Amino acid sequence: QVQLVESGGGSVRAGGSLRLSCAASGYISSGYCMGWFRQAPGKQREGVAVINTGDGTTYYADSVKGRFTISRDNAKNTLYLQMDSLKPEDTATYSCAARPFTCSDAHVHWAATFGHWGQGTQVTVSL
C-alpha cells in the first residue's frame, strides 16, 4: 500500500519561494507517475505538475511553467515541488498523488486517474 505524506507548506510573500516534499512509503516502481495538484477554497482541484518515475519526464500546467519545478529522489522515495516567483493566486492546499502507470501531458489535468493521495499541505501567498 502506497502512503504519501506532504510537508513544506507555509506562508510567503509574493515573489518568494517554497519547497514542498512528499515522502512515499510502500513500493513505487519505475512505471509510476507522481504529481502535485492543488485546490483553492471554492475552486476545483487543478493539476500543477507530474513526473514519470522511470525516465523523469515532467509535464506542467501552463499557469506554473517557468516558475515551478517537480523532481524526485528515487533513493529517498521523495517527491519535491520547488515553487519560485510565487503569486497570490498560487494560494491553495497542495497534495501529492501517485498512479501505477506513466503519464502524458494530459495527466496533469486528470486527477481522477491517480489512486494514491496525501493529506495536503497549505500554501498561502500574500502581497
Short mmCIF file of N, CA and C in Angstrom, two decimals, residues 30-106:
data_model
loop_
_atom_site.label_atom_id
_atom_site.label_comp_id
_atom_site.label_asym_id
_atom_site.label_seq_id
_atom_site.Cartn_x
_atom_site.Cartn_y
_atom_site.Cartn_z
N SER A 30 9.44 1.97 -11.22
CA SER A 30 9.81 2.91 -12.28
C SER A 30 8.66 3.13 -13.26
N GLY A 31 7.62 2.36 -13.15
CA GLY A 31 6.48 2.53 -14.04
C GLY A 31 5.40 3.45 -13.50
N TYR A 32 5.69 4.12 -12.39
CA TYR A 32 4.72 5.01 -11.77
C TYR A 32 4.83 6.43 -12.31
N CYS A 33 3.77 7.17 -12.06
CA CYS A 33 3.76 8.61 -12.27
C CYS A 33 3.34 9.24 -10.95
N MET A 34 4.03 10.31 -10.56
CA MET A 34 3.66 11.05 -9.36
C MET A 34 3.41 12.51 -9.73
N GLY A 35 2.57 13.15 -8.97
CA GLY A 35 2.25 14.52 -9.33
C GLY A 35 1.84 15.37 -8.16
N TRP A 36 1.74 16.66 -8.43
CA TRP A 36 1.24 17.65 -7.48
C TRP A 36 -0.03 18.27 -8.04
N PHE A 37 -1.02 18.37 -7.18
CA PHE A 37 -2.28 19.00 -7.52
C PHE A 37 -2.61 20.01 -6.42
N ARG A 38 -3.45 20.97 -6.72
CA ARG A 38 -3.80 21.98 -5.73
C ARG A 38 -5.27 22.32 -5.81
N GLN A 39 -5.78 22.78 -4.68
CA GLN A 39 -7.18 23.19 -4.62
C GLN A 39 -7.32 24.40 -3.72
N ALA A 40 -7.84 25.47 -4.28
CA ALA A 40 -8.10 26.68 -3.52
C ALA A 40 -9.55 26.66 -3.03
N PRO A 41 -9.84 27.38 -1.96
CA PRO A 41 -11.21 27.39 -1.44
C PRO A 41 -12.21 27.83 -2.49
N GLY A 42 -13.27 27.06 -2.66
CA GLY A 42 -14.31 27.40 -3.60
C GLY A 42 -13.98 27.10 -5.05
N LYS A 43 -12.82 26.47 -5.29
CA LYS A 43 -12.42 26.18 -6.67
C LYS A 43 -12.21 24.68 -6.84
N GLN A 44 -12.24 24.27 -8.08
CA GLN A 44 -11.97 22.86 -8.38
C GLN A 44 -10.48 22.56 -8.24
N ARG A 45 -10.20 21.29 -7.97
CA ARG A 45 -8.81 20.85 -7.92
C ARG A 45 -8.18 21.03 -9.30
N GLU A 46 -6.94 21.47 -9.35
CA GLU A 46 -6.25 21.61 -10.62
C GLU A 46 -4.86 20.99 -10.54
N GLY A 47 -4.42 20.50 -11.67
CA GLY A 47 -3.11 19.90 -11.73
C GLY A 47 -2.02 20.96 -11.78
N VAL A 48 -0.88 20.62 -11.20
CA VAL A 48 0.27 21.51 -11.18
C VAL A 48 1.39 20.94 -12.04
N ALA A 49 1.80 19.72 -11.72
CA ALA A 49 2.91 19.08 -12.44
C ALA A 49 2.91 17.59 -12.15
N VAL A 50 3.42 16.82 -13.11
CA VAL A 50 3.57 15.38 -12.92
C VAL A 50 4.94 14.96 -13.41
N ILE A 51 5.42 13.80 -12.91
CA ILE A 51 6.71 13.27 -13.30
C ILE A 51 6.64 11.76 -13.38
N ASN A 52 7.22 11.21 -14.43
CA ASN A 52 7.32 9.76 -14.55
C ASN A 52 8.54 9.28 -13.79
N THR A 53 8.35 8.33 -12.89
CA THR A 53 9.44 7.92 -12.01
C THR A 53 10.54 7.19 -12.75
N GLY A 54 10.24 6.62 -13.89
CA GLY A 54 11.24 5.86 -14.63
C GLY A 54 12.25 6.73 -15.34
N ASP A 55 11.80 7.58 -16.24
CA ASP A 55 12.73 8.39 -17.04
C ASP A 55 12.75 9.86 -16.63
N GLY A 56 11.94 10.23 -15.64
CA GLY A 56 11.97 11.60 -15.15
C GLY A 56 11.27 12.61 -16.03
N THR A 57 10.52 12.17 -17.01
CA THR A 57 9.78 13.10 -17.87
C THR A 57 8.80 13.90 -17.03
N THR A 58 8.76 15.19 -17.27
CA THR A 58 7.89 16.07 -16.50
C THR A 58 6.91 16.82 -17.40
N TYR A 59 5.78 17.15 -16.82
CA TYR A 59 4.77 17.95 -17.51
C TYR A 59 4.20 18.95 -16.50
N TYR A 60 3.91 20.15 -17.01
CA TYR A 60 3.46 21.22 -16.13
C TYR A 60 2.18 21.86 -16.65
N ALA A 61 1.39 22.39 -15.72
CA ALA A 61 0.27 23.23 -16.10
C ALA A 61 0.84 24.55 -16.60
N ASP A 62 0.15 25.16 -17.55
CA ASP A 62 0.63 26.42 -18.13
C ASP A 62 0.80 27.50 -17.06
N SER A 63 -0.04 27.47 -16.04
CA SER A 63 -0.03 28.52 -15.03
C SER A 63 1.25 28.52 -14.18
N VAL A 64 2.00 27.42 -14.18
CA VAL A 64 3.19 27.35 -13.33
C VAL A 64 4.48 27.14 -14.13
N LYS A 65 4.38 26.98 -15.43
CA LYS A 65 5.58 26.75 -16.25
C LYS A 65 6.57 27.90 -16.07
N GLY A 66 7.83 27.52 -15.88
CA GLY A 66 8.87 28.51 -15.71
C GLY A 66 9.04 28.99 -14.28
N ARG A 67 8.08 28.65 -13.41
CA ARG A 67 8.15 29.08 -12.01
C ARG A 67 8.30 27.90 -11.05
N PHE A 68 7.67 26.77 -11.36
CA PHE A 68 7.70 25.59 -10.50
C PHE A 68 8.52 24.49 -11.16
N THR A 69 9.16 23.68 -10.31
CA THR A 69 9.94 22.55 -10.79
C THR A 69 9.61 21.31 -9.97
N ILE A 70 9.17 20.27 -10.64
CA ILE A 70 8.89 18.99 -9.97
C ILE A 70 10.12 18.10 -10.13
N SER A 71 10.45 17.37 -9.07
CA SER A 71 11.58 16.45 -9.14
C SER A 71 11.35 15.30 -8.16
N ARG A 72 12.16 14.29 -8.31
CA ARG A 72 12.00 13.12 -7.44
C ARG A 72 13.36 12.54 -7.12
N ASP A 73 13.56 12.20 -5.86
CA ASP A 73 14.75 11.50 -5.41
C ASP A 73 14.34 10.04 -5.18
N ASN A 74 14.66 9.19 -6.13
CA ASN A 74 14.22 7.80 -6.04
C ASN A 74 14.85 7.09 -4.85
N ALA A 75 16.08 7.44 -4.51
CA ALA A 75 16.75 6.78 -3.38
C ALA A 75 16.04 7.09 -2.06
N LYS A 76 15.51 8.30 -1.96
CA LYS A 76 14.81 8.71 -0.75
C LYS A 76 13.31 8.49 -0.85
N ASN A 77 12.86 8.05 -2.02
CA ASN A 77 11.43 7.83 -2.24
C ASN A 77 10.63 9.09 -1.93
N THR A 78 11.15 10.21 -2.38
CA THR A 78 10.55 11.51 -2.05
C THR A 78 10.35 12.34 -3.31
N LEU A 79 9.19 12.96 -3.39
CA LEU A 79 8.82 13.86 -4.48
C LEU A 79 8.94 15.29 -3.98
N TYR A 80 9.37 16.20 -4.85
CA TYR A 80 9.54 17.60 -4.48
C TYR A 80 8.80 18.51 -5.45
N LEU A 81 8.46 19.69 -4.97
CA LEU A 81 7.95 20.76 -5.82
C LEU A 81 8.62 22.05 -5.38
N GLN A 82 9.53 22.53 -6.19
CA GLN A 82 10.18 23.82 -5.93
C GLN A 82 9.32 24.91 -6.56
N MET A 83 8.86 25.83 -5.74
CA MET A 83 7.98 26.88 -6.22
C MET A 83 8.67 28.22 -6.06
N ASP A 84 8.94 28.88 -7.17
CA ASP A 84 9.58 30.18 -7.18
C ASP A 84 8.64 31.24 -7.76
N SER A 85 8.96 32.49 -7.53
CA SER A 85 8.15 33.60 -8.04
C SER A 85 6.67 33.38 -7.71
N LEU A 86 6.40 33.06 -6.48
CA LEU A 86 5.03 32.74 -6.08
C LEU A 86 4.13 33.96 -6.20
N LYS A 87 2.87 33.68 -6.54
CA LYS A 87 1.85 34.71 -6.72
C LYS A 87 0.70 34.43 -5.75
N PRO A 88 -0.08 35.44 -5.41
CA PRO A 88 -1.24 35.19 -4.53
C PRO A 88 -2.18 34.13 -5.09
N GLU A 89 -2.30 34.04 -6.40
CA GLU A 89 -3.19 33.04 -6.99
C GLU A 89 -2.66 31.61 -6.86
N ASP A 90 -1.44 31.45 -6.35
CA ASP A 90 -0.91 30.11 -6.07
C ASP A 90 -1.39 29.60 -4.71
N THR A 91 -2.07 30.44 -3.95
CA THR A 91 -2.57 30.03 -2.64
C THR A 91 -3.55 28.88 -2.79
N ALA A 92 -3.28 27.79 -2.08
CA ALA A 92 -4.11 26.58 -2.19
C ALA A 92 -3.57 25.51 -1.25
N THR A 93 -4.33 24.45 -1.13
CA THR A 93 -3.83 23.23 -0.49
C THR A 93 -3.21 22.37 -1.57
N TYR A 94 -1.95 22.01 -1.38
CA TYR A 94 -1.21 21.23 -2.37
C TYR A 94 -1.13 19.78 -1.91
N SER A 95 -1.48 18.89 -2.81
CA SER A 95 -1.46 17.45 -2.49
C SER A 95 -0.62 16.71 -3.51
N CYS A 96 0.11 15.71 -3.03
CA CYS A 96 0.83 14.86 -3.97
C CYS A 96 0.01 13.60 -4.22
N ALA A 97 0.26 12.99 -5.35
CA ALA A 97 -0.51 11.83 -5.77
C ALA A 97 0.37 10.89 -6.58
N ALA A 98 -0.05 9.64 -6.67
CA ALA A 98 0.70 8.65 -7.43
C ALA A 98 -0.26 7.71 -8.16
N ARG A 99 0.19 7.21 -9.30
CA ARG A 99 -0.57 6.23 -10.07
C ARG A 99 0.40 5.22 -10.65
N PRO A 100 -0.02 3.96 -10.75
CA PRO A 100 0.90 2.89 -11.19
C PRO A 100 1.05 2.78 -12.70
N PHE A 101 0.96 3.92 -13.39
CA PHE A 101 1.14 3.97 -14.84
C PHE A 101 1.88 5.26 -15.15
N THR A 102 2.52 5.30 -16.30
CA THR A 102 3.21 6.53 -16.70
C THR A 102 2.20 7.58 -17.12
N CYS A 103 2.67 8.83 -17.17
CA CYS A 103 1.82 9.95 -17.52
C CYS A 103 2.22 10.54 -18.87
N SER A 104 1.25 11.13 -19.52
CA SER A 104 1.49 12.01 -20.66
C SER A 104 1.15 13.42 -20.18
N ASP A 105 1.28 14.40 -21.06
CA ASP A 105 0.97 15.76 -20.63
C ASP A 105 -0.48 15.91 -20.22
N ALA A 106 -1.34 15.07 -20.76
CA ALA A 106 -2.76 15.17 -20.44
C ALA A 106 -3.05 14.87 -18.98
#
